[in-house]
Tab-separated table of C-alpha atoms and ligand atoms in Angstrom:
chain	number	residue	atom	x	y	z
A	1	MET	CA	0.013	-0.016	0.000
A	2	VAL	CA	1.154	3.469	-0.919
A	3	LYS	CA	0.406	5.431	2.242
A	4	LYS	CA	1.684	8.685	3.742
A	5	GLU	CA	0.879	10.076	7.052
A	6	ILE	CA	0.489	13.805	6.885
A	7	ASN	CA	2.749	16.187	8.485
A	8	ASN	CA	4.726	18.784	6.748
A	9	GLU	CA	1.757	19.832	4.938
A	10	LEU	CA	-0.091	20.371	8.281
A	11	GLU	CA	2.469	23.043	9.070
A	12	TYR	CA	0.850	25.044	6.550
A	13	ILE	CA	-2.230	25.006	8.163
A	14	GLU	CA	-0.849	26.736	11.464
A	15	LYS	CA	1.190	29.439	8.991
A	16	VAL	CA	-2.461	30.291	7.379
A	17	ARG	CA	-4.243	30.320	10.663
A	18	LYS	CA	-1.538	32.944	12.156
A	19	ILE	CA	-1.893	35.268	8.965
A	20	ASN	CA	-5.823	34.932	9.252
A	21	GLU	CA	-6.028	35.417	13.081
A	22	GLY	CA	-8.640	38.114	14.242
A	23	LYS	CA	-9.955	38.734	10.681
A	24	ASN	CA	-13.194	36.639	11.067
A	25	LEU	CA	-12.920	35.229	7.447
A	26	LYS	CA	-15.584	33.195	5.781
A	27	TYR	CA	-15.465	30.364	3.378
A	28	TYR	CA	-17.943	29.017	0.724
A	29	ILE	CA	-17.745	25.673	-0.890
A	30	LEU	CA	-19.469	24.082	-3.577
A	31	THR	CA	-19.264	20.420	-4.069
A	32	MET	CA	-20.231	18.840	-7.472
A	33	GLY	CA	-20.753	15.118	-8.336
A	34	CYS	CA	-20.735	11.995	-6.354
A	35	GLN	CA	-20.009	10.930	-2.649
A	36	LEU	CA	-16.264	10.713	-2.988
A	37	ASN	CA	-16.345	14.297	-3.900
A	38	GLU	CA	-18.588	15.142	-0.923
A	39	ASN	CA	-16.018	13.147	1.237
A	40	ASP	CA	-13.071	15.105	-0.231
A	41	SER	CA	-14.949	18.306	0.463
A	42	GLU	CA	-15.275	17.390	3.984
A	43	LYS	CA	-11.353	16.886	4.239
A	44	ILE	CA	-11.010	20.290	2.582
A	45	SER	CA	-13.285	21.944	4.784
A	46	GLY	CA	-11.650	20.134	7.830
A	47	MET	CA	-8.129	21.881	6.719
A	48	ILE	CA	-9.716	25.174	6.051
A	49	GLU	CA	-11.595	25.413	9.247
A	50	GLN	CA	-8.332	24.848	11.094
A	51	MET	CA	-6.939	27.677	9.169
A	52	GLY	CA	-9.401	30.172	10.782
A	53	TYR	CA	-12.377	30.547	8.352
A	54	THR	CA	-15.985	29.524	9.309
A	55	LEU	CA	-18.541	28.277	6.771
A	56	SER	CA	-20.828	30.565	4.991
A	57	ASP	CA	-23.884	29.736	2.751
A	58	ASP	CA	-23.610	33.224	1.024
A	59	ILE	CA	-21.020	33.081	-1.713
A	60	MET	CA	-21.247	36.971	-1.880
A	61	ASP	CA	-20.145	36.967	1.823
A	62	SER	CA	-16.967	34.756	1.645
A	63	ASP	CA	-13.207	35.296	1.485
A	64	LEU	CA	-12.416	32.065	0.098
A	65	VAL	CA	-14.400	30.216	-2.513
A	66	ILE	CA	-13.898	26.456	-3.226
A	67	TYR	CA	-15.315	24.710	-6.109
A	68	ASN	CA	-14.676	20.732	-5.952
A	69	THR	CA	-15.528	19.770	-9.291
A	70	CYS	CA	-16.856	16.611	-11.386
A	71	CYS	CA	-16.472	15.759	-14.842
A	72	VAL	CA	-18.543	12.873	-15.281
A	73	ARG	CA	-20.977	14.492	-17.485
A	74	GLU	CA	-20.836	17.334	-19.643
A	75	ASN	CA	-23.398	19.697	-17.660
A	76	ALA	CA	-20.931	19.960	-14.666
A	77	GLU	CA	-18.779	21.654	-17.005
A	78	GLU	CA	-21.398	24.354	-18.034
A	79	LYS	CA	-22.221	24.766	-14.334
A	80	LEU	CA	-18.555	25.583	-13.298
A	81	PHE	CA	-18.110	28.035	-16.241
A	82	GLY	CA	-21.343	29.873	-15.001
A	83	LYS	CA	-20.150	30.064	-11.696
A	84	LEU	CA	-16.548	31.267	-12.562
A	85	GLY	CA	-18.033	33.935	-14.546
A	86	GLU	CA	-20.343	35.072	-11.414
A	87	VAL	CA	-17.487	35.361	-9.013
A	88	LYS	CA	-15.449	37.549	-11.012
A	89	LYS	CA	-17.261	40.616	-9.632
A	90	LEU	CA	-16.801	39.191	-6.036
A	91	LYS	CA	-12.895	38.722	-6.593
A	92	GLU	CA	-12.609	42.163	-7.729
A	93	ALA	CA	-14.799	43.696	-4.913
A	94	ARG	CA	-13.502	41.876	-1.972
A	95	GLY	CA	-10.256	40.198	-3.260
A	96	THR	CA	-11.847	36.827	-2.369
A	97	ILE	CA	-9.695	33.732	-3.104
A	98	ILE	CA	-10.652	31.392	-5.681
A	99	ALA	CA	-9.835	27.892	-5.526
A	100	ILE	CA	-10.883	25.116	-8.135
A	101	GLY	CA	-10.261	21.473	-7.494
A	102	GLY	CA	-11.488	18.085	-8.206
A	103	CYS	CA	-11.760	15.641	-11.085
A	104	MET	CA	-12.362	18.479	-13.656
A	105	MET	CA	-8.960	20.073	-12.850
A	106	GLN	CA	-7.230	16.793	-13.938
A	107	GLU	CA	-8.470	17.474	-17.579
A	108	LYS	CA	-5.851	19.733	-19.494
A	109	HIS	CA	-8.429	21.376	-21.835
A	110	ILE	CA	-10.372	22.613	-18.867
A	111	VAL	CA	-7.324	23.938	-16.782
A	112	ASP	CA	-6.209	25.750	-20.157
A	113	LYS	CA	-9.849	27.192	-20.699
A	114	ILE	CA	-9.768	28.472	-17.011
A	115	LYS	CA	-6.340	29.994	-17.302
A	116	LYS	CA	-7.156	31.749	-20.475
A	117	SER	CA	-10.716	33.104	-19.785
A	118	TYR	CA	-11.338	33.235	-16.102
A	119	LYS	CA	-10.450	34.696	-12.670
A	120	TYR	CA	-8.910	32.050	-10.096
A	121	ASP	CA	-6.196	31.812	-7.398
A	122	ILE	CA	-5.617	28.034	-6.824
A	123	ILE	CA	-6.305	25.233	-9.197
A	124	PHE	CA	-5.586	21.685	-7.376
A	125	GLY	CA	-6.423	18.181	-8.642
A	126	THR	CA	-7.246	14.908	-7.083
A	127	HIS	CA	-4.151	13.667	-6.048
A	128	THR	CA	-2.963	16.882	-4.094
A	129	LEU	CA	-5.794	17.719	-1.743
A	130	HIS	CA	-3.511	17.416	1.130
A	131	ASN	CA	-1.366	20.304	-0.242
A	132	PHE	CA	-4.257	22.906	-0.023
A	133	PRO	CA	-2.870	24.627	3.136
A	134	LYS	CA	0.272	24.901	1.425
A	135	ASP	CA	-1.308	26.221	-1.859
A	136	LEU	CA	-3.233	28.583	-0.139
A	137	TYR	CA	-0.133	29.893	1.925
A	138	ASN	CA	1.473	30.541	-1.280
A	139	ALA	CA	-1.615	32.253	-2.840
A	140	ILE	CA	-1.653	34.621	0.034
A	141	ILE	CA	1.918	35.326	0.600
A	142	GLU	CA	3.171	35.444	-2.896
A	143	ASN	CA	-0.140	36.844	-4.331
A	144	LYS	CA	0.371	34.467	-7.489
A	145	LYS	CA	-1.724	32.014	-9.288
A	146	ILE	CA	-1.009	28.299	-8.232
A	147	THR	CA	-1.366	25.216	-10.168
A	148	ASP	CA	-0.994	22.032	-8.191
A	149	ILE	CA	-1.834	19.029	-10.175
A	150	LEU	CA	-0.250	15.600	-10.508
A	151	ASP	CA	-0.604	13.339	-13.435
A	152	ILE	CA	0.661	10.324	-11.539
A	153	ASP	CA	-1.506	8.721	-8.908
A	154	GLY	CA	-1.280	10.186	-5.545
A	155	GLU	CA	-0.414	8.378	-2.374
A	156	ILE	CA	-3.088	7.523	0.022
A	157	ILE	CA	-2.900	10.325	2.669
A	158	GLU	CA	-3.875	9.613	6.367
A	159	GLY	CA	-4.610	12.064	9.048
A	160	LEU	CA	-6.170	14.964	7.308
A	161	PRO	CA	-8.524	16.951	9.455
A	162	ILE	CA	-12.286	16.395	8.452
A	163	LYS	CA	-15.327	18.516	9.028
A	164	ARG	CA	-18.330	15.937	8.480
A	165	ASN	CA	-21.561	17.124	7.211
A	166	ASP	CA	-23.942	15.128	9.146
A	167	SER	CA	-23.811	13.721	12.675
A	168	ILE	CA	-25.579	10.472	12.108
A	169	ARG	CA	-24.179	9.192	8.756
A	170	ALA	CA	-20.784	9.371	7.676
A	171	SER	CA	-18.920	8.227	4.670
A	172	VAL	CA	-15.477	6.473	4.730
A	173	THR	CA	-13.418	6.290	1.562
A	174	ILE	CA	-11.906	2.920	1.218
A	175	MET	CA	-10.088	3.034	-2.042
A	176	ASN	CA	-9.099	5.564	-4.640
A	177	GLY	CA	-9.158	5.278	-8.479
A	178	CYS	CA	-10.429	2.662	-11.042
A	179	ASN	CA	-9.115	-0.072	-13.210
A	180	ASN	CA	-11.893	-0.780	-15.414
A	181	PHE	CA	-12.031	1.681	-18.101
A	182	CYS	CA	-15.511	1.515	-19.125
A	183	THR	CA	-15.302	3.188	-22.421
A	184	TYR	CA	-17.819	6.107	-21.626
A	185	CYS	CA	-16.333	7.004	-18.199
A	186	ILE	CA	-13.486	9.706	-17.605
A	187	VAL	CA	-13.120	8.632	-14.078
A	188	PRO	CA	-10.054	6.305	-14.589
A	189	TYR	CA	-8.089	9.273	-16.321
A	190	VAL	CA	-8.824	11.638	-13.624
A	191	ARG	CA	-8.736	9.695	-10.226
A	192	GLY	CA	-6.076	7.368	-11.472
A	193	ARG	CA	-5.223	3.733	-10.923
A	194	GLU	CA	-7.359	1.606	-7.951
A	195	ARG	CA	-5.304	1.731	-4.753
A	196	SER	CA	-6.773	0.723	-1.325
A	197	ARG	CA	-6.485	2.061	2.196
A	198	ASP	CA	-4.812	0.067	5.042
A	199	PRO	CA	-7.714	-1.952	6.609
A	200	GLU	CA	-6.444	-0.657	10.004
A	201	ASP	CA	-6.972	2.728	9.071
A	202	ILE	CA	-10.446	2.304	7.824
A	203	ILE	CA	-11.178	0.207	11.033
A	204	GLN	CA	-9.705	3.007	13.181
A	205	GLU	CA	-11.862	5.869	11.331
A	206	VAL	CA	-15.098	3.642	11.747
A	207	LYS	CA	-14.500	3.222	15.428
A	208	SER	CA	-13.775	6.870	16.137
A	209	LEU	CA	-17.098	7.519	14.246
A	210	ALA	CA	-18.954	5.210	16.166
A	211	GLU	CA	-17.476	6.669	19.547
A	212	GLN	CA	-18.739	10.040	18.044
A	213	GLY	CA	-22.239	8.547	17.861
A	214	TYR	CA	-22.391	7.989	14.066
A	215	LYS	CA	-24.912	4.922	13.355
A	216	GLU	CA	-24.407	4.670	9.639
A	217	ILE	CA	-21.365	4.316	7.377
A	218	THR	CA	-20.899	4.342	3.844
A	219	LEU	CA	-17.969	2.664	2.421
A	220	LEU	CA	-16.800	4.699	-0.455
A	221	GLY	CA	-14.833	3.885	-3.775
A	222	GLN	CA	-15.201	3.744	-7.472
A	223	ASN	CA	-15.192	-0.128	-7.463
A	224	VAL	CA	-15.609	-0.995	-3.686
A	225	ASN	CA	-15.797	-4.816	-4.237
A	226	SER	CA	-12.499	-4.977	-5.922
A	227	TYR	CA	-10.957	-3.480	-2.432
A	228	MET	CA	-7.225	-4.757	-2.078
A	229	ARG	CA	-7.413	-6.610	-5.513
A	230	VAL	CA	-4.555	-4.873	-6.958
A	231	GLU	CA	-2.434	-5.284	-3.866
A	232	ARG	CA	-3.265	-8.819	-3.565
A	233	GLU	CA	-2.191	-9.303	-7.142
A	234	LYS	CA	1.106	-7.494	-6.579
A	235	GLY	CA	1.763	-9.494	-3.653
A	236	ILE	CA	2.112	-6.102	-1.601
A	237	CYS	CA	-1.013	-6.997	0.646
A	238	ASN	CA	0.463	-7.890	4.039
A	239	THR	CA	-2.632	-7.669	5.998
A	240	LYS	CA	-5.301	-10.384	6.957
A	241	ILE	CA	-8.156	-8.106	5.942
A	242	ASN	CA	-7.258	-8.464	2.357
A	243	SER	CA	-10.779	-8.207	0.520
A	244	PHE	CA	-13.987	-6.577	0.364
A	245	ALA	CA	-15.665	-9.440	1.986
A	246	LYS	CA	-13.239	-9.509	4.693
A	247	LEU	CA	-13.405	-5.849	5.249
A	248	LEU	CA	-17.354	-5.996	5.459
A	249	ARG	CA	-16.996	-8.467	8.159
A	250	ALA	CA	-14.338	-6.560	10.111
A	251	VAL	CA	-16.528	-3.378	9.988
A	252	ASN	CA	-19.635	-5.297	10.945
A	253	GLU	CA	-18.024	-5.886	14.445
A	254	ILE	CA	-17.755	-2.344	15.227
A	255	GLU	CA	-19.706	-1.689	18.201
A	256	GLY	CA	-22.174	1.475	17.929
A	257	ILE	CA	-22.457	1.297	14.124
A	258	GLU	CA	-25.942	0.065	13.194
A	259	LYS	CA	-25.711	0.138	9.540
A	260	ILE	CA	-23.160	-0.282	6.709
A	261	ARG	CA	-23.819	0.751	3.090
A	262	PHE	CA	-21.237	0.751	0.390
A	263	ILE	CA	-20.871	2.389	-3.170
A	264	SER	CA	-20.096	1.687	-5.666
A	265	PRO	CA	-19.590	-1.952	-6.526
A	266	HIS	CA	-19.106	-3.377	-10.013
A	267	PRO	CA	-21.305	-6.645	-11.017
A	268	LYS	CA	-18.090	-8.574	-11.958
A	269	ASP	CA	-16.511	-8.301	-8.781
A	270	PHE	CA	-19.550	-9.904	-6.697
A	271	THR	CA	-17.878	-12.945	-5.830
A	272	ASP	CA	-19.403	-15.567	-3.561
A	273	ASP	CA	-17.536	-14.271	-0.601
A	274	VAL	CA	-18.807	-10.861	-0.827
A	275	ILE	CA	-22.451	-11.945	-1.300
A	276	GLU	CA	-21.854	-14.212	1.737
A	277	ALA	CA	-20.571	-11.385	3.804
A	278	ILE	CA	-23.519	-9.144	2.858
A	279	ARG	CA	-25.899	-12.254	3.920
A	280	ASP	CA	-24.154	-12.930	6.996
A	281	CYS	CA	-23.554	-9.585	8.557
A	282	SER	CA	-26.532	-8.269	10.626
A	283	LYS	CA	-25.440	-4.625	10.021
A	284	VAL	CA	-24.741	-4.576	6.371
A	285	SER	CA	-27.584	-3.080	4.374
A	286	LYS	CA	-29.510	-5.661	2.038
A	287	PHE	CA	-30.243	-2.799	-0.374
A	288	ILE	CA	-27.428	-3.083	-2.931
A	289	HIS	CA	-26.251	-0.689	-5.677
A	290	LEU	CA	-25.836	-2.765	-8.791
A	291	PRO	CA	-24.958	-0.657	-11.770
A	292	LEU	CA	-26.389	-2.145	-14.981
A	293	GLN	CA	-25.484	0.902	-17.417
A	294	SER	CA	-27.162	-1.216	-20.359
A	295	GLY	CA	-29.422	-4.221	-20.473
A	296	ASN	CA	-28.191	-5.356	-23.900
A	297	THR	CA	-24.909	-7.777	-24.568
A	298	ARG	CA	-23.674	-5.983	-27.367
A	299	VAL	CA	-23.698	-2.488	-25.805
A	300	LEU	CA	-22.402	-3.761	-22.604
A	301	LYS	CA	-19.321	-5.242	-24.649
A	302	ALA	CA	-18.782	-1.927	-26.223
A	303	MET	CA	-18.877	-0.425	-22.944
A	304	ASN	CA	-16.478	-2.810	-21.730
A	305	ARG	CA	-18.529	-3.774	-18.721
A	306	VAL	CA	-17.349	-7.417	-18.935
A	307	TYR	CA	-20.737	-8.898	-18.169
A	308	THR	CA	-23.681	-10.067	-20.588
A	309	LYS	CA	-27.460	-9.352	-19.973
A	310	ASP	CA	-27.681	-12.888	-18.979
A	311	GLU	CA	-24.735	-12.878	-16.460
A	312	TYR	CA	-26.293	-9.818	-15.000
A	313	LEU	CA	-29.763	-11.529	-14.482
A	314	LYS	CA	-28.118	-14.657	-13.155
A	315	LEU	CA	-25.980	-12.551	-10.669
A	316	VAL	CA	-29.400	-10.802	-9.468
A	317	ASP	CA	-30.973	-14.414	-9.287
A	318	LYS	CA	-28.214	-15.954	-7.394
A	319	MET	CA	-28.131	-12.715	-4.816
A	320	LYS	CA	-32.075	-13.021	-4.461
A	321	ASN	CA	-31.568	-16.842	-3.673
A	322	MET	CA	-28.879	-16.403	-1.111
A	323	ILE	CA	-30.312	-13.256	0.561
A	324	PRO	CA	-34.274	-13.450	0.025
A	325	GLU	CA	-34.981	-9.693	1.236
A	326	ILE	CA	-32.191	-8.352	-1.033
A	327	LYS	CA	-33.245	-5.139	-3.105
A	328	PHE	CA	-31.708	-3.426	-5.858
A	329	SER	CA	-30.854	0.037	-7.023
A	330	THR	CA	-29.009	0.657	-10.216
A	331	ASP	CA	-27.072	3.144	-12.701
A	332	ILE	CA	-28.334	3.268	-16.428
A	333	ILE	CA	-27.020	5.270	-19.527
A	334	VAL	CA	-29.259	5.784	-22.312
A	335	GLY	CA	-27.997	6.621	-25.940
A	336	PHE	CA	-24.643	4.858	-25.628
A	337	PRO	CA	-22.907	5.179	-29.193
A	338	GLY	CA	-24.414	2.607	-31.572
A	339	GLU	CA	-27.239	1.821	-29.385
A	340	THR	CA	-30.289	0.864	-31.459
A	341	ASP	CA	-34.172	1.077	-30.419
A	342	GLU	CA	-33.869	-2.826	-30.114
A	343	GLU	CA	-31.007	-2.757	-27.933
A	344	PHE	CA	-32.446	-0.233	-25.556
A	345	GLU	CA	-35.598	-2.599	-25.260
A	346	ASP	CA	-33.459	-4.779	-23.470
A	347	THR	CA	-32.493	-2.389	-20.930
A	348	LEU	CA	-36.298	-1.847	-20.180
A	349	ASP	CA	-36.698	-5.594	-20.133
A	350	VAL	CA	-33.806	-5.812	-17.315
A	351	VAL	CA	-35.487	-3.114	-15.337
A	352	ASN	CA	-39.023	-4.935	-15.693
A	353	LYS	CA	-37.223	-8.274	-14.524
A	354	VAL	CA	-35.102	-6.827	-11.388
A	355	LYS	CA	-37.800	-4.219	-10.430
A	356	PHE	CA	-35.097	-1.785	-8.947
A	357	GLU	CA	-36.120	0.299	-6.179
A	358	GLN	CA	-34.111	3.267	-7.159
A	359	ILE	CA	-32.757	3.980	-10.852
A	360	PHE	CA	-30.030	6.755	-11.362
A	361	MET	CA	-30.582	7.468	-15.095
A	362	PHE	CA	-28.217	9.242	-17.196
A	363	ILE	CA	-28.155	10.363	-20.761
A	364	TYR	CA	-24.833	9.412	-22.290
A	365	SER	CA	-22.764	12.458	-22.154
A	366	ARG	CA	-19.408	12.453	-24.638
A	367	ARG	CA	-16.193	12.859	-22.786
A	368	LEU	CA	-12.931	13.857	-24.406
A	369	GLY	CA	-10.193	11.314	-24.306
A	370	THR	CA	-12.711	8.289	-23.573
A	371	PRO	CA	-12.953	5.580	-26.332
A	372	ALA	CA	-16.821	6.017	-26.908
A	373	ASP	CA	-16.075	9.667	-27.684
A	374	LYS	CA	-14.332	8.345	-30.682
A	375	MET	CA	-16.963	5.825	-31.721
A	376	GLU	CA	-18.725	6.852	-34.870
A	377	GLU	CA	-22.344	6.222	-34.406
A	378	GLN	CA	-23.296	8.847	-31.989
A	379	VAL	CA	-27.019	8.786	-30.879
A	380	PRO	CA	-28.799	11.932	-31.886
A	381	GLU	CA	-29.893	14.112	-29.004
A	382	ASN	CA	-33.424	13.780	-29.743
A	383	ILE	CA	-33.293	10.044	-29.732
A	384	LYS	CA	-31.548	9.967	-26.446
A	385	HIS	CA	-34.256	12.166	-24.840
A	386	ILE	CA	-37.112	9.825	-26.152
A	387	ARG	CA	-35.149	7.128	-24.480
A	388	PHE	CA	-34.809	8.806	-21.223
A	389	ASP	CA	-38.155	9.802	-21.122
A	390	LYS	CA	-39.498	5.935	-21.815
A	391	LEU	CA	-37.085	4.748	-18.895
A	392	LYS	CA	-38.480	7.605	-16.816
A	393	ASN	CA	-41.844	6.407	-17.132
A	394	LEU	CA	-41.172	2.930	-16.549
A	395	TYR	CA	-39.245	3.833	-13.631
A	396	GLU	CA	-41.796	5.867	-12.143
A	397	GLU	CA	-44.762	3.122	-12.786
A	398	LEU	CA	-42.134	0.713	-10.990
A	399	VAL	CA	-41.832	3.059	-8.146
A	400	VAL	CA	-45.556	2.810	-7.590
A	401	GLU	CA	-45.618	-0.760	-7.951
A	402	ASN	CA	-42.790	-1.344	-5.468
A	403	ASN	CA	-44.279	1.057	-2.825
A	404	LYS	CA	-47.538	-0.891	-2.699
A	405	GLU	CA	-45.433	-3.618	-1.441
A	406	TYR	CA	-44.378	-1.763	1.657
A	407	ILE	CA	-47.959	-1.139	2.839
A	408	ASN	CA	-48.551	-2.697	6.156
A	409	THR	CA	-45.173	-3.688	6.407
A	410	ILE	CA	-42.965	-2.659	9.446
A	411	GLN	CA	-39.690	-0.809	8.449
A	412	LYS	CA	-36.853	0.147	10.688
A	413	ILE	CA	-36.319	4.010	10.089
A	414	LEU	CA	-33.358	5.892	10.948
A	415	VAL	CA	-34.938	9.154	11.896
A	416	GLU	CA	-33.282	12.151	10.165
A	417	GLY	CA	-35.415	15.027	11.469
A	418	TYR	CA	-38.364	17.196	10.712
A	419	SER	CA	-39.889	16.861	6.991
A	420	LYS	CA	-39.136	19.917	5.144
A	421	THR	CA	-42.433	20.113	3.490
A	422	ASN	CA	-44.248	19.628	6.904
A	423	ALA	CA	-42.655	20.369	9.965
A	424	ASN	CA	-45.147	18.603	12.184
A	425	LEU	CA	-43.949	15.181	10.651
A	426	LEU	CA	-40.523	13.308	11.359
A	427	THR	CA	-38.781	12.194	8.341
A	428	GLY	CA	-36.279	9.052	7.793
A	429	ARG	CA	-35.614	6.561	5.211
A	430	THR	CA	-36.123	2.974	4.750
A	431	ASP	CA	-33.066	0.688	4.273
A	432	THR	CA	-34.069	1.127	0.563
A	433	ASN	CA	-33.685	4.679	0.774
A	434	LYS	CA	-37.442	5.494	0.292
A	435	VAL	CA	-38.608	8.781	2.367
A	436	VAL	CA	-41.040	7.712	5.015
A	437	VAL	CA	-43.006	10.805	7.014
A	438	PHE	CA	-44.518	9.821	10.348
A	439	GLU	CA	-45.727	11.845	13.765
A	440	GLY	CA	-43.214	11.781	16.344
A	441	LYS	CA	-41.213	13.890	18.894
A	442	SER	CA	-37.915	15.347	18.341
A	443	ASP	CA	-36.116	13.049	20.984
A	444	LEU	CA	-36.469	10.158	18.269
A	445	ILE	CA	-34.079	12.036	16.005
A	446	GLY	CA	-30.921	9.989	15.309
A	447	LYS	CA	-32.702	6.758	16.684
A	448	ILE	CA	-33.792	3.730	14.714
A	449	GLU	CA	-37.424	3.211	15.126
A	450	ASP	CA	-39.945	0.686	13.929
A	451	VAL	CA	-42.588	2.485	11.628
A	452	GLU	CA	-45.681	0.914	9.974
A	453	ILE	CA	-46.203	2.120	6.418
A	454	ILE	CA	-49.882	3.036	5.769
A	455	SER	CA	-49.934	4.893	2.448
A	456	GLU	CA	-47.616	5.518	-0.701
A	457	HIS	CA	-47.391	8.719	-2.345
A	458	LYS	CA	-44.893	7.937	-5.113
A	459	TRP	CA	-41.756	9.775	-3.940
A	460	TYR	CA	-42.582	9.043	-0.295
A	461	LEU	CA	-44.359	6.689	2.111
A	462	LYS	CA	-46.591	7.682	5.390
A	463	GLY	CA	-46.391	5.554	8.269
A	464	LYS	CA	-46.998	5.526	11.804
A	465	LEU	CA	-44.843	4.766	14.747
A	466	ILE	CA	-45.132	1.321	16.580
B	1	5AD	N1	-22.466	9.632	-19.796
B	1	5AD	C1	-23.428	9.504	-19.131
B	1	5AD	N2	-23.413	8.840	-17.726
B	1	5AD	C2	-22.128	8.215	-17.394
B	1	5AD	N3	-21.927	7.819	-16.094
B	1	5AD	C3	-20.410	7.720	-16.052
B	1	5AD	N4	-19.809	8.454	-17.268
B	1	5AD	C4	-20.879	8.796	-18.134
B	1	5AD	C5	-20.995	9.376	-19.288
B	1	5AD	N5	-20.201	9.677	-19.981
B	1	5AD	C6	-22.675	7.340	-15.269
B	1	5AD	C7	-22.508	5.921	-15.081
B	1	5AD	C8	-21.836	5.729	-13.718
B	1	5AD	C9	-22.550	6.978	-13.024
B	1	5AD	C10	-21.694	7.230	-11.848
B	1	5AD	O1	-22.426	7.916	-13.899
B	1	5AD	O2	-23.930	5.363	-14.966
B	1	5AD	O3	-22.428	4.681	-13.267
B	2	SF4	FE1	-16.300	4.601	-14.344
B	2	SF4	FE2	-16.589	2.036	-15.027
B	2	SF4	FE3	-14.607	2.819	-13.135
B	2	SF4	FE4	-17.388	3.116	-12.627
B	2	SF4	S1	-16.302	1.069	-12.952
B	2	SF4	S2	-15.611	4.470	-12.444
B	2	SF4	S3	-18.281	3.539	-14.586
B	2	SF4	S4	-14.542	3.313	-15.235
């Protein structure tokens, strides 16, 4: 494992803190994209708060603005450039420091465009997060623009301060990078190769979260169920917990944690030991994210997903046989290059068969540098939208159909707080991520309660406390 304890970098936290002393400075952070980015932002915020800034939700009242970017789909780019246009005035008026980080900064054409046309102070990538205090120090002291990007895979940095967004649920990154090179996906190019965190560091982090009162842990990575695979293959894995299945079993032992989730796994890495661990570990959620991407075997091959329609369905059947209460969510892309109407029907067929509880639907977005971007038969935008709407309609029918199965059942609900739309009702989620509202007192917040479901309302369920 390539691992580094943070030390020198943190000296800069103290240096910036001294410069900022007594100034009552504010920061604003905008996170785009996935939960890994959210988790990175928690670390960035942890460092920033130690440097004397307090969080502001008003960008116009901030002295430091951080954009933590995503580049998985094109709309994130448009969003960033729009935002950078907006903060220009703030920078001119208040001298606000503008820092742009994350996946998009690992793309040269984007960095070139920012340098040419936008105002910024710091550009940092996915492998240089821990340098942020040093970059900020240099930006303040030298008043010059800093670009801090590494093209090689960064080390796994342990010991960064972290400011968690939630006090009940927490995310714990267990691995960085991806080796799968799905042909549509930019992630392997911007997050580098797979590398796993030392299991002892993960377990320590989860234990400390449990001590702080956290109840639910989500283990994060681009391909979580290949945890430690590369290290095993290279023979550099000198720990007993050398697979995802073993990690799940170890985390399941930690007292105080009541629920364990993980995202994202890859169907190809759902080996029997992983399925058995999910079955055996009482705290591991039986709601599994199983990204499908397409239901058609030819398209799956062109996507380099390394499973067929049949193999995916067989895996679902096997998991249902081994864990009868299991439920699934998925990711689906419509309009991959060359996808025909008939091939798209296969996707609908799999959706009908698996009856996913939740579907994250995406319109294929061309990503520069990926093999799919160079494929000739790009699907016209209007056809992509027609397919998207068809999938969305089917999904909405399925939501109602699935919801009906919940009526009269008793669900364990982690109570999150009062509902935003009705302040008299408490809200929480089922294990399958469905929103449930019910009457109850505030002392239930943060607890897991039995709630009987009494009616369904498409995007939420109504229940009553038992
Ligand atoms: N276009 C559309 N969706 C994409 N995803 C990844 N790359 C692309 C792309 N180029 C989706 C996949 C992945 C999810 C996180 O984002 O479904 O699982
Ligand atoms: Fe992208 Fe595929 Fe890796 Fe997921 S598994 S991050 S879709 S390359």
